[in-house]
mmCIF file of C-alpha atoms in Angstrom:
data_model
loop_
_atom_site.group_PDB
_atom_site.id
_atom_site.type_symbol
_atom_site.label_atom_id
_atom_site.label_comp_id
_atom_site.label_asym_id
_atom_site.label_seq_id
_atom_site.Cartn_x
_atom_site.Cartn_y
_atom_site.Cartn_z
ATOM 1 C CA THR A 10 -3.049 -40.680 -33.990
ATOM 2 C CA GLY A 11 -5.601 -37.901 -34.256
ATOM 3 C CA LYS A 12 -4.938 -36.766 -30.681
ATOM 4 C CA PRO A 13 -4.474 -33.039 -30.008
ATOM 5 C CA VAL A 14 -1.154 -31.678 -28.739
ATOM 6 C CA LYS A 15 -1.649 -30.445 -25.165
ATOM 7 C CA PHE A 16 1.898 -29.633 -24.019
ATOM 8 C CA ILE A 17 5.238 -28.706 -25.541
ATOM 9 C CA GLY A 18 8.712 -29.143 -24.079
ATOM 10 C CA VAL A 19 10.662 -25.872 -24.238
ATOM 11 C CA SER A 20 13.729 -26.971 -22.263
ATOM 12 C CA GLU A 21 15.282 -29.990 -20.611
ATOM 13 C CA ARG A 22 14.422 -28.720 -17.146
ATOM 14 C CA PRO A 23 11.502 -30.244 -15.225
ATOM 15 C CA ASP A 24 9.558 -26.978 -15.500
ATOM 16 C CA GLY A 25 10.165 -26.848 -19.270
ATOM 17 C CA LEU A 26 6.758 -28.300 -20.104
ATOM 18 C CA GLU A 27 4.247 -25.645 -21.179
ATOM 19 C CA PRO A 28 0.675 -25.749 -22.474
ATOM 20 C CA PHE A 29 0.694 -25.814 -26.283
ATOM 21 C CA TYR A 30 -0.866 -22.803 -28.005
ATOM 22 C CA PRO A 31 -0.294 -23.034 -31.789
ATOM 23 C CA GLU A 32 -0.626 -19.281 -32.409
ATOM 24 C CA ARG A 33 1.915 -18.453 -29.680
ATOM 25 C CA ILE A 34 4.454 -20.971 -30.984
ATOM 26 C CA ALA A 35 3.992 -19.713 -34.557
ATOM 27 C CA SER A 36 4.527 -16.159 -33.342
ATOM 28 C CA ARG A 37 7.783 -17.161 -31.580
ATOM 29 C CA ILE A 38 9.044 -19.059 -34.624
ATOM 30 C CA LEU A 39 8.404 -16.032 -36.835
ATOM 31 C CA GLY A 40 10.342 -13.821 -34.396
ATOM 32 C CA MET A 41 7.268 -11.816 -33.429
ATOM 33 C CA GLY A 42 7.520 -12.739 -29.756
ATOM 34 C CA ASP A 43 4.925 -14.074 -27.368
ATOM 35 C CA ILE A 44 4.065 -11.316 -24.950
ATOM 36 C CA VAL A 45 1.132 -13.243 -23.427
ATOM 37 C CA SER A 46 3.376 -16.121 -22.308
ATOM 38 C CA LEU A 47 5.984 -13.640 -21.049
ATOM 39 C CA VAL A 48 3.375 -11.859 -18.925
ATOM 40 C CA GLU A 49 2.103 -15.219 -17.612
ATOM 41 C CA LYS A 50 5.653 -16.210 -16.586
ATOM 42 C CA ALA A 51 6.182 -12.850 -14.904
ATOM 43 C CA GLN A 52 2.898 -13.181 -12.990
ATOM 44 C CA GLU A 53 3.921 -16.648 -11.782
ATOM 45 C CA ASN A 54 7.178 -15.315 -10.333
ATOM 46 C CA PHE A 55 6.332 -11.760 -9.227
ATOM 47 C CA ASP A 56 3.343 -10.732 -7.172
ATOM 48 C CA GLN A 57 1.760 -7.275 -7.220
ATOM 49 C CA GLY A 58 2.832 -6.406 -3.674
ATOM 50 C CA GLU A 59 6.474 -7.218 -4.407
ATOM 51 C CA ALA A 60 6.366 -5.139 -7.592
ATOM 52 C CA GLU A 61 4.950 -2.136 -5.717
ATOM 53 C CA GLU A 62 7.569 -2.527 -2.972
ATOM 54 C CA LEU A 63 10.329 -2.670 -5.597
ATOM 55 C CA GLU A 64 8.941 0.442 -7.294
ATOM 56 C CA ARG A 65 8.874 2.260 -3.941
ATOM 57 C CA LYS A 66 12.486 1.273 -3.215
ATOM 58 C CA LEU A 67 13.617 2.476 -6.631
ATOM 59 C CA ALA A 68 11.826 5.800 -6.221
ATOM 60 C CA ASN A 69 13.320 6.307 -2.721
ATOM 61 C CA GLU A 70 16.797 5.186 -3.836
ATOM 62 C CA SER A 71 16.768 2.373 -1.260
ATOM 63 C CA PHE A 72 17.225 -0.441 -3.830
ATOM 64 C CA THR A 73 20.106 -2.566 -2.506
ATOM 65 C CA LEU A 74 22.312 -5.414 -3.660
ATOM 66 C CA GLN A 75 20.030 -7.708 -1.618
ATOM 67 C CA ASP A 76 17.096 -6.608 -3.792
ATOM 68 C CA TYR A 77 19.280 -7.101 -6.876
ATOM 69 C CA LEU A 78 20.067 -10.661 -5.743
ATOM 70 C CA GLU A 79 16.353 -11.393 -5.290
ATOM 71 C CA GLN A 80 15.628 -10.071 -8.800
ATOM 72 C CA ILE A 81 18.360 -12.282 -10.298
ATOM 73 C CA ARG A 82 16.845 -15.305 -8.567
ATOM 74 C CA LYS A 83 13.349 -14.492 -9.838
ATOM 75 C CA VAL A 84 14.556 -14.040 -13.412
ATOM 76 C CA LYS A 85 16.399 -17.374 -13.207
ATOM 77 C CA LYS A 86 13.156 -19.031 -12.029
ATOM 78 C CA MET A 87 11.358 -17.733 -15.128
ATOM 79 C CA GLY A 88 13.521 -19.904 -17.388
ATOM 80 C CA SER A 89 16.426 -19.405 -19.739
ATOM 81 C CA LEU A 90 17.291 -15.873 -20.800
ATOM 82 C CA LYS A 91 17.169 -16.938 -24.449
ATOM 83 C CA ASN A 92 13.562 -18.136 -24.091
ATOM 84 C CA LEU A 93 12.585 -14.909 -22.302
ATOM 85 C CA VAL A 94 14.175 -12.728 -24.996
ATOM 86 C CA ASP A 95 12.530 -14.806 -27.742
ATOM 87 C CA MET A 96 9.146 -13.989 -26.179
ATOM 88 C CA MET A 97 9.739 -10.246 -26.564
ATOM 89 C CA PRO A 98 8.393 -8.859 -29.847
ATOM 90 C CA GLY A 99 11.186 -7.959 -32.258
ATOM 91 C CA MET A 100 13.944 -9.263 -29.982
ATOM 92 C CA ALA A 101 14.382 -12.776 -31.411
ATOM 93 C CA GLY A 102 17.855 -12.984 -32.907
ATOM 94 C CA GLN A 103 18.704 -9.379 -31.940
ATOM 95 C CA ILE A 104 20.776 -10.326 -28.902
ATOM 96 C CA SER A 105 23.779 -12.616 -29.281
ATOM 97 C CA GLU A 106 24.374 -15.732 -27.178
ATOM 98 C CA ASP A 107 27.306 -14.127 -25.333
ATOM 99 C CA GLN A 108 25.083 -11.196 -24.293
ATOM 100 C CA LEU A 109 22.660 -13.738 -22.795
ATOM 101 C CA ASN A 110 25.366 -15.179 -20.580
ATOM 102 C CA GLU A 111 23.490 -17.380 -18.091
ATOM 103 C CA ALA A 112 26.772 -18.375 -16.458
ATOM 104 C CA GLY A 113 27.284 -14.670 -15.753
ATOM 105 C CA LEU A 114 24.155 -14.697 -13.595
ATOM 106 C CA LYS A 115 25.596 -17.591 -11.590
ATOM 107 C CA TYR A 116 28.840 -15.672 -11.046
ATOM 108 C CA GLU A 117 26.903 -12.568 -10.032
ATOM 109 C CA GLU A 118 24.871 -14.625 -7.586
ATOM 110 C CA ALA A 119 28.083 -16.148 -6.157
ATOM 111 C CA ILE A 120 29.607 -12.688 -5.738
ATOM 112 C CA LEU A 121 26.477 -11.365 -4.018
ATOM 113 C CA LEU A 122 26.303 -14.391 -1.711
ATOM 114 C CA SER A 123 29.953 -13.836 -0.733
ATOM 115 C CA MET A 124 29.036 -10.413 0.647
ATOM 116 C CA THR A 125 27.839 -9.858 4.172
ATOM 117 C CA GLY A 126 24.281 -8.676 4.734
ATOM 118 C CA LYS A 127 25.682 -5.277 5.671
ATOM 119 C CA GLU A 128 27.570 -5.061 2.357
ATOM 120 C CA ARG A 129 24.498 -6.082 0.362
ATOM 121 C CA GLY A 130 22.533 -3.439 2.260
ATOM 122 C CA ASN A 131 25.024 -0.644 1.497
ATOM 123 C CA HIS A 132 27.335 -1.193 -1.465
ATOM 124 C CA LEU A 133 29.195 2.058 -0.745
ATOM 125 C CA ILE A 134 31.083 0.435 2.156
ATOM 126 C CA ILE A 135 32.725 -2.081 -0.185
ATOM 127 C CA GLY A 136 36.307 -0.855 -0.460
ATOM 128 C CA PRO A 137 39.384 -2.564 -1.948
ATOM 129 C CA THR A 138 39.949 -4.996 0.949
ATOM 130 C CA ARG A 139 36.308 -6.051 1.009
ATOM 131 C CA ARG A 140 36.313 -6.489 -2.778
ATOM 132 C CA SER A 141 39.350 -8.726 -2.462
ATOM 133 C CA ARG A 142 37.666 -10.849 0.238
ATOM 134 C CA ILE A 143 34.442 -11.083 -1.799
ATOM 135 C CA ALA A 144 36.421 -12.132 -4.896
ATOM 136 C CA ARG A 145 38.213 -14.881 -2.964
ATOM 137 C CA GLY A 146 34.936 -16.073 -1.437
ATOM 138 C CA SER A 147 33.139 -16.202 -4.771
ATOM 139 C CA GLY A 148 35.986 -17.665 -6.816
ATOM 140 C CA THR A 149 36.093 -14.614 -9.072
ATOM 141 C CA SER A 150 38.457 -11.688 -9.586
ATOM 142 C CA VAL A 151 38.417 -8.273 -7.932
ATOM 143 C CA ALA A 152 37.682 -6.813 -11.385
ATOM 144 C CA GLU A 153 34.529 -8.967 -11.666
ATOM 145 C CA VAL A 154 33.354 -7.772 -8.237
ATOM 146 C CA ALA A 155 33.948 -4.160 -9.305
ATOM 147 C CA ARG A 156 32.134 -4.830 -12.610
ATOM 148 C CA LEU A 157 29.108 -6.212 -10.739
ATOM 149 C CA ILE A 158 28.943 -3.168 -8.463
ATOM 150 C CA LYS A 159 29.191 -0.832 -11.472
ATOM 151 C CA LYS A 160 26.494 -2.848 -13.302
ATOM 152 C CA PHE A 161 24.280 -2.659 -10.197
ATOM 153 C CA GLU A 162 24.692 1.126 -10.027
ATOM 154 C CA LYS A 163 23.827 1.478 -13.743
ATOM 155 C CA SER A 164 20.804 -0.827 -13.388
ATOM 156 C CA ARG A 165 19.622 1.059 -10.339
ATOM 157 C CA LEU A 166 19.854 4.372 -12.203
ATOM 158 C CA MET A 167 18.047 3.005 -15.279
ATOM 159 C CA MET A 168 15.256 1.479 -13.174
ATOM 160 C CA LYS A 169 14.866 4.713 -11.211
ATOM 161 C CA LYS A 170 14.446 6.633 -14.485
ATOM 162 C CA ALA A 171 11.884 4.068 -15.678
ATOM 163 C CA VAL A 172 9.876 4.499 -12.452
ATOM 164 C CA LYS A 173 9.986 8.308 -12.821
ATOM 165 C CA ASN A 174 8.853 8.073 -16.454
ATOM 166 C CA LYS A 175 6.020 5.724 -15.470
ATOM 167 C CA LYS A 176 4.828 8.088 -12.737
ATOM 168 C CA MET A 177 5.048 11.087 -15.067
ATOM 169 C CA THR A 178 3.031 9.222 -17.720
ATOM 170 C CA GLU A 179 0.421 8.229 -15.116
ATOM 171 C CA ARG A 180 0.113 11.868 -13.994
ATOM 172 C CA MET A 181 -0.266 13.051 -17.587
ATOM 173 C CA MET A 182 -2.908 10.410 -18.337
ATOM 174 C CA GLY A 183 -4.723 11.064 -15.066
ATOM 175 C CA GLY A 184 -4.591 14.827 -15.572
ATOM 176 C CA GLY A 185 -6.174 14.599 -19.033
ATOM 177 C CA ARG A 186 -9.434 13.068 -17.778
#
């Protein structure tokens, strides 16, 4: 027809229509990622103030399960995990489908929503009886609740280290001027 392609469908969801950029699509197909589109998606879903607040919470060790729940929701809004991973340079095909378990995010969200605000604010108060109640409320097992809490603690530690490394790098770069 001689008409240019303006948009491309990347999923069956209503928000799966994206502007068509031939070089970006070619880069994704070749497994080289599409960092520009990834950054654009992140900017749509995260604002600078929220990012700074999150960084502050991680540095002060006040990152809670409530914050974790909000991060899960924001990542889900960005699209499928497979599409996000495919946008990262060198990651296409490196992570298996079962590692990108989108259903797992739904279960995690259900577990977190079955907790009280107090429990999401302080995960250390979640003992065996609370874990059992949370598991019943979320339709999961006590082991899955325990796994989520352990995953949260690991994520929190990793993110805290990343924030420290970022600050150290900024100090080194700032000190060299």
